Short mmCIF file of C-alpha atoms in Angstrom, two decimals:
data_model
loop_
_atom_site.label_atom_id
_atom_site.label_comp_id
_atom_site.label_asym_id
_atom_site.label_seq_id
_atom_site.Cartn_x
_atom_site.Cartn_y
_atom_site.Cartn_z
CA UNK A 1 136.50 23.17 152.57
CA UNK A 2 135.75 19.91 151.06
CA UNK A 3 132.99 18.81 148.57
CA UNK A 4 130.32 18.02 151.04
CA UNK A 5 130.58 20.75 153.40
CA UNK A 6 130.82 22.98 150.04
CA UNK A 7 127.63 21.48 148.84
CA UNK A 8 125.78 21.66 152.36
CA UNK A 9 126.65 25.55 152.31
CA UNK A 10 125.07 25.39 148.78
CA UNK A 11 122.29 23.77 149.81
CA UNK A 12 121.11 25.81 153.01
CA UNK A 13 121.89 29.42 151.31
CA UNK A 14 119.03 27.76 148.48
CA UNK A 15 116.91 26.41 151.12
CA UNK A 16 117.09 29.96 152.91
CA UNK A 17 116.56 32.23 150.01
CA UNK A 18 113.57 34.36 149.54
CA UNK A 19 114.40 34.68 145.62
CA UNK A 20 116.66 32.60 143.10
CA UNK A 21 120.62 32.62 143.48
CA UNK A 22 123.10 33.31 140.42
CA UNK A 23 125.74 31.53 140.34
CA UNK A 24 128.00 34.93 141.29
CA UNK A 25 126.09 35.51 144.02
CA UNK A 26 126.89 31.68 145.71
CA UNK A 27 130.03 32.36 144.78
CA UNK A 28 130.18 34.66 147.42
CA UNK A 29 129.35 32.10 149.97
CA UNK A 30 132.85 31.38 149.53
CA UNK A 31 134.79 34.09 149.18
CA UNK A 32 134.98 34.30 145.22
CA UNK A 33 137.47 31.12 146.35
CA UNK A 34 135.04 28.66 144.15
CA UNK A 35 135.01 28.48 140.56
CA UNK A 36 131.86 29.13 138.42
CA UNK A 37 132.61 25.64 137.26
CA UNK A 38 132.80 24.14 140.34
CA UNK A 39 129.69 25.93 141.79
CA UNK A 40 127.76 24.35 138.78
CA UNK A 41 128.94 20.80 139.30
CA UNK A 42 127.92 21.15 142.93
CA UNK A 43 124.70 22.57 142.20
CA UNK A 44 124.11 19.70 139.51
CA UNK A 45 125.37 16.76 142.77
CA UNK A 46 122.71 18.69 144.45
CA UNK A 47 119.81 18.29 141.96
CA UNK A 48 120.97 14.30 142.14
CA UNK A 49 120.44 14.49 146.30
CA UNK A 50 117.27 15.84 145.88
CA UNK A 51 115.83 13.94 143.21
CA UNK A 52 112.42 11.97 143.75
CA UNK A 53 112.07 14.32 146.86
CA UNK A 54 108.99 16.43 147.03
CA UNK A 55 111.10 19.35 146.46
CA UNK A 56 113.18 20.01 143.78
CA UNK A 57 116.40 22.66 142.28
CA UNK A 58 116.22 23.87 139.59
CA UNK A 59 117.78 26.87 137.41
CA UNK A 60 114.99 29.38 136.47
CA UNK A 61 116.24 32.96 134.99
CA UNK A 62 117.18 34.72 137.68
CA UNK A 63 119.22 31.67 139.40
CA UNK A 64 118.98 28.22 140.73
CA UNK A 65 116.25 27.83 143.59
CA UNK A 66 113.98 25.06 145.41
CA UNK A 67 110.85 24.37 144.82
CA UNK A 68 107.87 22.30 145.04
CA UNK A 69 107.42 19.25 142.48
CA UNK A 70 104.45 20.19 140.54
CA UNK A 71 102.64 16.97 141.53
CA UNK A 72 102.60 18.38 145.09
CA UNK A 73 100.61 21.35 143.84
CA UNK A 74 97.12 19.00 145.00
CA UNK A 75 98.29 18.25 148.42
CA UNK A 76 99.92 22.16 149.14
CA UNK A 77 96.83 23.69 147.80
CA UNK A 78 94.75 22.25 150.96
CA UNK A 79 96.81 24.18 153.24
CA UNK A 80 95.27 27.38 151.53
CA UNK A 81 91.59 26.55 150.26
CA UNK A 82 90.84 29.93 149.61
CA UNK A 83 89.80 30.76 145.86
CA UNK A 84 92.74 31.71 143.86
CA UNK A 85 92.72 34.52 141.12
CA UNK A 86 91.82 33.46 137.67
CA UNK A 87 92.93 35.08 134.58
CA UNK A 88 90.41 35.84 131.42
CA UNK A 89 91.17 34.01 127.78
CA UNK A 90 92.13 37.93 127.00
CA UNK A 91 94.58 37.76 129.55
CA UNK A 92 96.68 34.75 128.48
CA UNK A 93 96.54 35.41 124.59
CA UNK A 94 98.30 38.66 125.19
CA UNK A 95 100.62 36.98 127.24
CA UNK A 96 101.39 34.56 124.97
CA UNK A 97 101.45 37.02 121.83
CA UNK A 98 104.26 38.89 123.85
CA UNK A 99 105.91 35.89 125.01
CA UNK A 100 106.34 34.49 121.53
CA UNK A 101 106.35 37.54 119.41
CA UNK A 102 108.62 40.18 121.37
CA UNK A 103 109.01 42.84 121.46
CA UNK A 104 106.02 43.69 120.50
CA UNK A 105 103.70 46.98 120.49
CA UNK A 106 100.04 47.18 121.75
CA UNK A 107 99.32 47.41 118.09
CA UNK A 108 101.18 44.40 117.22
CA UNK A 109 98.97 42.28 119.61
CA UNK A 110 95.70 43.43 118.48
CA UNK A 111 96.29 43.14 114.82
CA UNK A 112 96.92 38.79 116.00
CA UNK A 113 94.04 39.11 118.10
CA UNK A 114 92.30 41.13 116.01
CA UNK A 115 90.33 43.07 118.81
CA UNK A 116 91.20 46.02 120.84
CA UNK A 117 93.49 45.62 123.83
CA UNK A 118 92.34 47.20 127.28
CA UNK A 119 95.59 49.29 128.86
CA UNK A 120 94.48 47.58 132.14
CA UNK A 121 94.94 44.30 130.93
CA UNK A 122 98.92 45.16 129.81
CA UNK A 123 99.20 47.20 133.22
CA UNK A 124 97.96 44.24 134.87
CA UNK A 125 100.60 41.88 133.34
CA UNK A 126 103.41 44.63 134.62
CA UNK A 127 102.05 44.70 138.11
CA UNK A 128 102.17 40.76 138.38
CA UNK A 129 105.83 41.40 137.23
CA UNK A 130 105.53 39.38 133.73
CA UNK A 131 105.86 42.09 131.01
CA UNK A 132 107.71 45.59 130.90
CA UNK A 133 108.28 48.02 128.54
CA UNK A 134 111.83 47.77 126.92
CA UNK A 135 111.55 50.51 124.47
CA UNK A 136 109.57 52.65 121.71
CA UNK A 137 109.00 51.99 118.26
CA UNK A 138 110.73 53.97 116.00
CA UNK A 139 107.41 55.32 114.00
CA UNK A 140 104.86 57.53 114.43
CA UNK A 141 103.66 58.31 118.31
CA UNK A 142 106.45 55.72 119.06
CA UNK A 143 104.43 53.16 120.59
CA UNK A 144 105.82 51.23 123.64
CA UNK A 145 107.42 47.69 122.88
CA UNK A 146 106.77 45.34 125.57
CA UNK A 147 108.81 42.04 126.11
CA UNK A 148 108.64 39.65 129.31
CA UNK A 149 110.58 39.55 132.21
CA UNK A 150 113.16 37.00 134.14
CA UNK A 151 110.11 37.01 136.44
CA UNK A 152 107.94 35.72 134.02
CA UNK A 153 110.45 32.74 133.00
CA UNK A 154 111.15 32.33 136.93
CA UNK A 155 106.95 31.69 137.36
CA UNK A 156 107.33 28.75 134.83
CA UNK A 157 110.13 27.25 135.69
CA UNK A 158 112.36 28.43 132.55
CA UNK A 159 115.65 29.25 132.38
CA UNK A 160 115.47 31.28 129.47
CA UNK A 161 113.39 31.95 126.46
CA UNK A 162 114.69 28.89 124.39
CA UNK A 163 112.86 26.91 126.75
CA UNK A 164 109.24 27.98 125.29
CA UNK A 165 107.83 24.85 123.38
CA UNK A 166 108.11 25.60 119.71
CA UNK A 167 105.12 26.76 117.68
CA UNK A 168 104.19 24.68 114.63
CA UNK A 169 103.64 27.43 111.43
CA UNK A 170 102.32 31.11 111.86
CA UNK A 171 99.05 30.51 114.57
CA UNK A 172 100.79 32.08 117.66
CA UNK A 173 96.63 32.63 119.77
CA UNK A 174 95.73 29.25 120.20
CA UNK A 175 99.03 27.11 119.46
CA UNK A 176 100.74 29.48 122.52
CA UNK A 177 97.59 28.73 124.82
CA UNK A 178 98.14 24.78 124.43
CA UNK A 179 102.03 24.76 124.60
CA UNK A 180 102.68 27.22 127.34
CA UNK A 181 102.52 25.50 130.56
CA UNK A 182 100.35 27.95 132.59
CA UNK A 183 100.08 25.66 134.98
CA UNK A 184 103.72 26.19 136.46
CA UNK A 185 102.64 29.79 137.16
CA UNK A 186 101.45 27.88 139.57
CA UNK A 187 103.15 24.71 140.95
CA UNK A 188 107.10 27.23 140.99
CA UNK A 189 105.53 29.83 143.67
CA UNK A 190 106.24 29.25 146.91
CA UNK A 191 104.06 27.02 149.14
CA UNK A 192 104.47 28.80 152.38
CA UNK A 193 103.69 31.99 150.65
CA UNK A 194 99.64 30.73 150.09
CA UNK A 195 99.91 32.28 146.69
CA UNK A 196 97.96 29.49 144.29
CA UNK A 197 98.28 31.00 140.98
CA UNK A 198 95.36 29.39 138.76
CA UNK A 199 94.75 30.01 134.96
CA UNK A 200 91.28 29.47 133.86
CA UNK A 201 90.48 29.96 130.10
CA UNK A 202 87.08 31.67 129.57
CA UNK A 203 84.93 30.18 126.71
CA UNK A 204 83.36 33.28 126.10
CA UNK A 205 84.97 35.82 122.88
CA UNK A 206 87.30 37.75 124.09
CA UNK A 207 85.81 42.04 123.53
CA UNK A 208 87.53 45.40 123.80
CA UNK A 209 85.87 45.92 127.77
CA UNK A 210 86.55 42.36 128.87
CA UNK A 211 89.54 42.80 131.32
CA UNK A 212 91.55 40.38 134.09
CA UNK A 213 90.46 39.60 137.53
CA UNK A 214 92.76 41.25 140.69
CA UNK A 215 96.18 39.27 140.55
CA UNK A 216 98.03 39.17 143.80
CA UNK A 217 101.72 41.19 143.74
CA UNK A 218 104.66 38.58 142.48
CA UNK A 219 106.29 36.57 145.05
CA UNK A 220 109.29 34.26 145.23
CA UNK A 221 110.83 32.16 148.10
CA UNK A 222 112.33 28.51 149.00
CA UNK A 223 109.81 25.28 150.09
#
């Protein structure tokens, strides 16, 4: 097979994907015959073919996929006008905590918050397939240590947790709420799905009752 019938092979097992591709598993495509190597020059010809499309490849965590171009967020959003879920301030400064302080404990986040967690909240953020539970604590009542998921670095277009913008000094509440770009939760889910993931901050102080609004079960897919 030569390079261009290689890379159109590639390029419709992507397209026709419901989730992201590793690298092993496109190997298969051929057989195990292709090189990792080879597969990743290929998939970076392919990210050249498709540039200044409306759709775009990219690697994410769990493997290379297409998506949407977050600049067509505005135009796909018309197709589904319905509201979309919002999350609470509460919401995203937990996620954040864990996203740039994992593993951490339910403890751990409310000592940076400095008010009490609701366990809905965290079981909220495991349903929508962000966080898990990776462990205990090795202390007293051996609290659970939760850590986020390839899921979580597949919503925002991350390959892997290098990829989180840097934090300036020790502030991890607000810093994390500015750097993390929410808005790919967004613009990387999958425009036929009607899914429009939109994070709205609420002004209001964050208290122990104050809790996240209904998010929809995680979903991944091609343009």
């Amino acid at each position: 097979m030569n390079t261009t019938d290689a890379r159109r092979v590639l390029e419709t097992a992507l397209i026709c994907a419901p989730q992201p591709l590793s690298v092993r598993e496109l190997g298969v495509l051929f057989d195990m015959e292709v090189s990792p190597d080879t597969l990743k020059s290929l998939l970076a010809d392919l990210q050249l073919e498709w540039a200044g499309r409306g759709v775009e490849l990219v690697q994410v965590a769990s493997g290379w996929r297409f998506q949407s171009r977050p600049e067509m967020r505005p135009y796909l959003d018309r197709l589904h006008p319905e509201k979309p879920p919002r999350y609470t301030r509460a919401t995203l400064e937990t996620l954040a905590i864990i996203a740039y302080r994992q593993p951490v404990t339910r403890g751990d986040m409310e000592d940076i918050r400095g008010v009490t967690i609701n366990s809905l909240l965290l079981k909220q953020l495991e349903d929508r397939g962000w966080v898990e539970v990776i462990g205990h604590r090795e202390t007293v009542g051996r609290p659970a240590l939760f850590a986020t998921t390839r899921q979580f670095l597949d919503d925002l277009g991350l390959a892997s947790l290098d990829q989180l913008p840097p934090l300036e000094g020790s502030e991890v509440q607000e810093s994390a709420l500015d750097r993390l770009d929410f808005e790919a939760l967004s613009s990387s889910l999958v425009p036929e799905a009607g899914e429009t993931v939109e994070v709205s901050l609420i002004d209001a102080e964050p208290t122990e009752s104050e809790t996240a609004t209904e998010m929809p079960e995680p979903s991944t897919g091609t343009p």
